[in-house]
Amino acid sequence: MNGAVELPLGQPELEFRAAGDTLVRRSVLPSGIRVLTERVPGSRSATIGFWVAVGSRDEHAAGSGHPATHGSTHFLEHLLFKGTETRSALDIAVSFDAVGGEHNAVTAKEYTCYYAKVQDRDLAMAVEVLADMFTSSVLDPEEFESERRVILEELAMAGDDPADVANERFFEAVLGSHPLARPIGGDPAAIDAATRDAVWEHYRANYRPNDLVVTAAGAVDHDDLVAGLTAALGGAGWQLDQPAAPVERRPTETPLLDGTSPLTVVERPGEQVNLVLGVPGLVATDERRAVLSVLNTVFGAGMSSRLFQQIRERRGLAYSVYSFAPGYSDAGVFGMYAGCAPKNAPTVAALLRTELERLAHHGVTADELARAAGYLGGASALALEDSDTRMSRLGRAELALGEFADLDEALRRVARVTVDDVQALAADLADRPFSLVAVGPVEQSAFRSVVDASEPRTDVA
Amino acid sequence: MNGAVELPLGQPELEFRAAGDTLVRRSVLPSGIRVLTERVPGSRSATIGFWVAVGSRDEHAAGSGHPATHGSTHFLEHLLFKGTETRSALDIAVSFDAVGGEHNAVTAKEYTCYYAKVQDRDLAMAVEVLADMFTSSVLDPEEFESERRVILEELAMAGDDPADVANERFFEAVLGSHPLARPIGGDPAAIDAATRDAVWEHYRANYRPNDLVVTAAGAVDHDDLVAGLTAALGGAGWQLDQPAAPVERRPTETPLLDGTSPLTVVERPGEQVNLVLGVPGLVATDERRAVLSVLNTVFGAGMSSRLFQQIRERRGLAYSVYSFAPGYSDAGVFGMYAGCAPKNAPTVAALLRTELERLAHHGVTADELARAAGYLGGASALALEDSDTRMSRLGRAELALGEFADLDEALRRVARVTVDDVQALAADLADRPFSLVAVGPVEQSAFRSVVDASEPRTDVA
């Protein structure tokens, strides 16, 4: 068993056994397409994803030369379901519905992924339809207008969800003017202003062979997949005989943040106040990611975590309370969420902050450390029973990390984390500038004692 | 392979092979406890559930003799996590967190289920902790007060979700004075009024050996489970040597509905109006359940369904639109959901109704019928890869249906459904009294042309 394998862009073929006796293979095709598979013994189904390393942060990126407006990556993702040169939107939907497959896409801040989960016998169909969507969508102007309305409804739905709003505002508050701060879907004004031609240009500029990463896990044969994929893409008119290097991975850099806000209050009616409090976090490739996993587990995952025990179990102040720690190429966030009664919002916000500071000053116990290792081992093993998780892990390895680490290796890294490591990271995080976001029936002045807000931002919505 | 097996309450032992070469076993122990397992070849994890056939509908049930107030079944479910004679709330949480297991519970209208999903090596622990919670919770008065606040926060969170509110109001609108109409969690006034002693009495009256059904699926050995369960329950003080018959299944009856409302408008701020339109549905054991599955698939499941195509794809009027059809012992509902811009709410409500009437008048095509069969086959096969789904299927078979049907048998029943069957059921449903619920920034008068509302109900919240 290999534990961890580097994924150099110039290496055409890689093959190794991973934990659980799966077979991982990776091919970099001459056209620059990368294909990664993980064959799971005994599996009867597979999940396949078509990825590009383009997300909401890349809209209006300096030097990109394309005029995409905010939200256009997500808009484009919707449009790929709306018809190709040979398939209508209904044809695409019927292909997957007729076999009971799952079929969807996700637009994230640094990538877009179109995926399907199907029984083994339907994988060839999934490859063909996804390849067609990826290469040959027409972005019909009439469908564009109809989908603009659908996206405005999607944004309106998210706008009616106070936890969603608090989460989006939190990224803006912590990351300030950084492109990762922006909401993935854009805003209604940007969607109203989007033009079919700008989205078309975004599509043509970013959906090329050397942008494409295909990952699949479960009941999948690597050679069959490469052959089926090549045939489908070639049949759709892609020139695969022109050699090209894969696009370079996004460089990882230390974040440069400005424009962060200590306090954002979105005052609106409701029964609860949705609070998110946190600080800038770690980048995806930070060497302390395993420490962060342990810290986040002890602090805010599961019913035995600090936040759950302190805020919910002991004081009954919230139903939902947890922490989260996503990392990107050149920034990350560490956040704590709680939904609570308006009258308790200042208390809960103060408790969230106090708990992180307590972790920084007093660290974790050896019991907590051992429990976190057990938690991460068991939860990861259960998650990896699903081919979705394995497909996503391959994508993250190829696009973000440049390295594939199997479960055994991931747990070895966790096992090396010490109580001192966790306390040192907690101290580092607690020393960063805090941002607090509150959405609900509460006034900014309620948080005066919690946040030293020289320039608080209040929106009334 | 057996296709379907009856589950008579008086039969002590049953064993058969089911589709996918799983081994299903059922024991009715002398104490009245029922244990059902489904062993899945090659599985490395298991999901186990402890069930009682007591749900929100049973609060204040006539002749029950217990004083439980509305919401107390859900309140009790929370309290079982709060400590036993030998384990604190933290001990219970640590047991599962230390192995990365999933551990939760669900209170439904006709049952409550406590469950855990763990790796195979942790199943014995899960049995012991769940058995302790089930038999020996103390309902400490101080924990009771703290949890009252947590539940009020849970209700507040749901109150801030307009789709949740629309769904709860829809059950009330369709089912009127029927006990299934009530929201599962109760309302804040009932939770404020709940007493520890009333919930304690609810617990003692309903958590007895002959109420208990344990189901487990995945990497599970039936004999080991029965032995471990018996030891754990006996060790907790349960008298298992007193013979008792299992509690009878809830009788299935034709619903008698009164107090239904044609129009409920909850006027409140927001960006969307959340609409639910529908009619009384079928009971869980109705012989047309397979027809209903096909109808619901063609009508409102997946991207190729009628509702998705008509409301979203062609007109761009909604992002989320679908239908649903839950069945209970003596009532059911058939509903259609859409979230849309306030100005479009009357149009969308009218379209939802028109689509059901179109199905009633013109039926489905042979293509749609075939696609629905493929959808149900594929989606069920993928869902059954997860031991959660199998554990729940066993519980539903034992508690609600009195029959276990495997995937092959379920698909045979679907394959027998004809276009005439679907049209006849659509005509039956479309002939029932419609109820429309709208939650959002909209006035009752907007729906005048959609619903013939002699007694509309408007709440401003």
CSV table of C-alpha atoms in Angstrom, one decimal, chain A residues 43-46 74 78 81-82 89-90 93-94 96-104 117-119 121 143 146-147 149-162 188 268-274 301-305 309 311-320 337 339-341 344 370-382 385-387, chain B residues 43-46 74 78 81-82 89-90 93-94 96-104 117-119 121 143 146-147 149-162 188 268-274 301-305 309 311-320 337 339-341 344 370-382 385-387:
chain,number,residue,atom,x,y,z
A,43,SER,CA,-18.5,-2.0,-6.0
A,44,ARG,CA,-21.6,-2.1,-8.3
A,45,SER,CA,-21.9,1.6,-8.9
A,46,ALA,CA,-19.7,4.5,-9.8
A,74,HIS,CA,-22.5,29.4,-11.7
A,78,HIS,CA,-26.8,25.9,-15.1
A,81,PHE,CA,-27.8,21.3,-18.6
A,82,LYS,CA,-29.9,23.3,-21.1
A,89,ALA,CA,-32.3,19.8,-22.0
A,90,LEU,CA,-35.0,17.2,-21.7
A,93,ALA,CA,-32.5,14.9,-18.0
A,94,VAL,CA,-34.1,11.7,-19.5
A,96,PHE,CA,-30.1,10.1,-16.2
A,97,ASP,CA,-33.7,9.8,-14.9
A,98,ALA,CA,-34.4,6.7,-17.0
A,99,VAL,CA,-31.7,4.9,-15.1
A,100,GLY,CA,-32.4,6.5,-11.7
A,101,GLY,CA,-28.9,8.1,-11.6
A,102,GLU,CA,-28.0,11.1,-9.6
A,103,HIS,CA,-26.9,13.9,-11.9
A,104,ASN,CA,-25.9,17.4,-10.8
A,117,LYS,CA,-23.6,8.6,-9.8
A,118,VAL,CA,-24.9,5.5,-11.6
A,119,GLN,CA,-25.0,1.8,-11.5
A,121,ARG,CA,-23.8,-0.7,-16.4
A,143,GLU,CA,-32.8,29.2,-22.7
A,146,SER,CA,-35.3,31.4,-18.9
A,147,GLU,CA,-32.4,30.2,-16.9
A,149,ARG,CA,-35.1,33.7,-14.0
A,150,VAL,CA,-34.3,30.3,-12.5
A,151,ILE,CA,-31.0,31.6,-11.0
A,152,LEU,CA,-32.7,34.7,-9.7
A,153,GLU,CA,-35.1,32.3,-7.9
A,154,GLU,CA,-32.2,30.3,-6.5
A,155,LEU,CA,-30.6,33.5,-5.2
A,156,ALA,CA,-34.0,34.6,-3.7
A,157,MET,CA,-34.3,31.2,-1.9
A,158,ALA,CA,-30.8,31.6,-0.4
A,159,GLY,CA,-31.7,35.1,0.6
A,160,ASP,CA,-34.7,33.8,2.6
A,161,ASP,CA,-32.3,31.5,4.5
A,162,PRO,CA,-30.8,33.5,7.3
A,188,PRO,CA,-29.3,39.8,-8.6
A,268,ARG,CA,-34.3,41.6,9.6
A,269,PRO,CA,-37.3,40.0,11.1
A,270,GLY,CA,-37.2,36.4,12.3
A,271,GLU,CA,-37.3,34.2,15.3
A,272,GLN,CA,-33.5,33.6,15.7
A,273,VAL,CA,-30.3,35.5,15.3
A,274,ASN,CA,-27.8,33.6,13.1
A,301,ALA,CA,-17.7,18.7,15.4
A,302,GLY,CA,-20.0,16.1,17.0
A,303,MET,CA,-22.0,16.2,20.2
A,304,SER,CA,-19.0,15.9,22.5
A,305,SER,CA,-17.2,18.9,21.0
A,309,GLN,CA,-21.2,21.0,25.2
A,311,ILE,CA,-23.4,26.3,24.1
A,312,ARG,CA,-26.1,23.7,23.8
A,313,GLU,CA,-25.7,21.0,26.4
A,314,ARG,CA,-24.7,23.1,29.4
A,315,ARG,CA,-26.6,26.3,28.7
A,316,GLY,CA,-29.4,25.3,26.2
A,317,LEU,CA,-28.6,28.5,24.2
A,318,ALA,CA,-28.7,27.0,20.7
A,319,TYR,CA,-30.0,24.0,18.7
A,320,SER,CA,-27.4,24.2,15.9
A,337,TYR,CA,-21.9,29.2,13.7
A,339,GLY,CA,-28.5,30.2,15.8
A,340,CYS,CA,-30.0,31.5,19.0
A,341,ALA,CA,-32.8,33.7,20.5
A,344,ASN,CA,-29.1,35.7,23.9
A,370,ALA,CA,-7.4,10.6,21.1
A,371,ARG,CA,-11.1,11.1,20.6
A,372,ALA,CA,-10.5,13.4,17.6
A,373,ALA,CA,-8.2,10.8,16.0
A,374,GLY,CA,-10.9,8.1,16.5
A,375,TYR,CA,-13.6,10.5,15.2
A,376,LEU,CA,-11.6,11.4,12.0
A,377,GLY,CA,-10.7,7.7,11.4
A,378,GLY,CA,-14.3,6.4,11.8
A,379,ALA,CA,-16.0,9.2,10.0
A,380,SER,CA,-13.6,9.0,7.1
A,381,ALA,CA,-14.0,5.3,6.8
A,382,LEU,CA,-17.8,5.6,6.7
A,385,GLU,CA,-18.0,3.8,1.6
A,386,ASP,CA,-19.7,6.2,-0.9
A,387,SER,CA,-18.1,6.5,-4.3
B,43,SER,CA,-20.2,-4.8,4.2
B,44,ARG,CA,-17.7,-3.3,6.7
B,45,SER,CA,-20.2,-1.1,8.6
B,46,ALA,CA,-23.7,-1.3,10.0
B,74,HIS,CA,-40.0,14.8,20.3
B,78,HIS,CA,-34.1,14.8,22.9
B,81,PHE,CA,-29.5,11.8,24.8
B,82,LYS,CA,-29.2,13.7,28.1
B,89,ALA,CA,-24.9,13.2,28.2
B,90,LEU,CA,-21.2,13.7,27.5
B,93,ALA,CA,-21.7,11.7,23.0
B,94,VAL,CA,-18.1,10.5,23.5
B,96,PHE,CA,-20.0,7.6,19.3
B,97,ASP,CA,-17.7,10.6,18.6
B,98,ALA,CA,-14.6,8.5,19.7
B,99,VAL,CA,-15.2,6.1,16.9
B,100,GLY,CA,-16.5,8.6,14.3
B,101,GLY,CA,-20.0,7.0,14.3
B,102,GLU,CA,-23.2,8.8,13.2
B,103,HIS,CA,-25.6,8.9,16.1
B,104,ASN,CA,-29.0,10.5,16.0
B,117,LYS,CA,-24.1,4.0,11.9
B,118,VAL,CA,-20.7,2.6,12.8
B,119,GLN,CA,-17.9,0.4,11.6
B,121,ARG,CA,-16.1,-3.4,15.1
B,143,GLU,CA,-31.4,18.8,32.0
B,146,SER,CA,-32.0,23.2,29.5
B,147,GLU,CA,-33.3,21.0,26.8
B,149,ARG,CA,-34.6,25.9,25.7
B,150,VAL,CA,-32.8,23.9,23.0
B,151,ILE,CA,-36.1,22.7,21.6
B,152,LEU,CA,-37.5,26.2,21.5
B,153,GLU,CA,-34.5,27.1,19.5
B,154,GLU,CA,-35.1,24.2,17.2
B,155,LEU,CA,-38.7,25.4,16.6
B,156,ALA,CA,-37.5,28.9,16.1
B,157,MET,CA,-35.0,27.7,13.4
B,158,ALA,CA,-37.8,25.9,11.6
B,159,GLY,CA,-40.0,29.0,12.0
B,160,ASP,CA,-37.4,31.0,10.1
B,161,ASP,CA,-37.5,28.5,7.2
B,162,PRO,CA,-40.4,29.4,5.0
B,188,PRO,CA,-43.7,27.0,21.6
B,268,ARG,CA,-44.5,37.6,6.0
B,269,PRO,CA,-41.5,39.4,4.5
B,270,GLY,CA,-39.1,37.5,2.3
B,271,GLU,CA,-37.9,37.3,-1.3
B,272,GLN,CA,-40.0,34.2,-2.4
B,273,VAL,CA,-43.4,32.9,-1.9
B,274,ASN,CA,-43.3,29.2,-0.8
B,301,ALA,CA,-39.2,13.6,-9.3
B,302,GLY,CA,-36.1,14.3,-11.3
B,303,MET,CA,-35.3,16.9,-13.9
B,304,SER,CA,-37.4,15.2,-16.6
B,305,SER,CA,-40.6,15.2,-14.5
B,309,GLN,CA,-40.2,20.7,-17.1
B,311,ILE,CA,-42.5,25.2,-14.1
B,312,ARG,CA,-38.7,25.5,-14.3
B,313,GLU,CA,-37.4,24.4,-17.7
B,314,ARG,CA,-40.0,26.0,-19.9
B,315,ARG,CA,-41.0,29.0,-17.9
B,316,GLY,CA,-38.1,29.7,-15.5
B,317,LEU,CA,-40.7,30.3,-12.7
B,318,ALA,CA,-39.0,28.4,-9.9
B,319,TYR,CA,-35.6,26.9,-8.8
B,320,SER,CA,-37.0,24.2,-6.5
B,337,TYR,CA,-44.0,22.4,-3.7
B,339,GLY,CA,-40.7,28.5,-4.4
B,340,CYS,CA,-41.2,31.5,-6.7
B,341,ALA,CA,-41.2,35.3,-7.0
B,344,ASN,CA,-45.7,34.8,-10.0
B,370,ALA,CA,-40.9,3.1,-18.8
B,371,ARG,CA,-38.7,5.9,-17.6
B,372,ALA,CA,-40.3,5.9,-14.2
B,373,ALA,CA,-39.7,2.2,-13.8
B,374,GLY,CA,-36.0,2.7,-14.7
B,375,TYR,CA,-35.8,5.7,-12.3
B,376,LEU,CA,-37.3,3.7,-9.4
B,377,GLY,CA,-35.0,0.7,-10.1
B,378,GLY,CA,-31.8,2.7,-10.4
B,379,ALA,CA,-32.5,5.1,-7.6
B,380,SER,CA,-33.5,2.3,-5.2
B,381,ALA,CA,-30.4,0.2,-6.1
B,382,LEU,CA,-28.2,3.2,-5.4
B,385,GLU,CA,-25.9,0.6,-1.1
B,386,ASP,CA,-26.2,2.5,2.2
B,387,SER,CA,-27.0,0.4,5.3
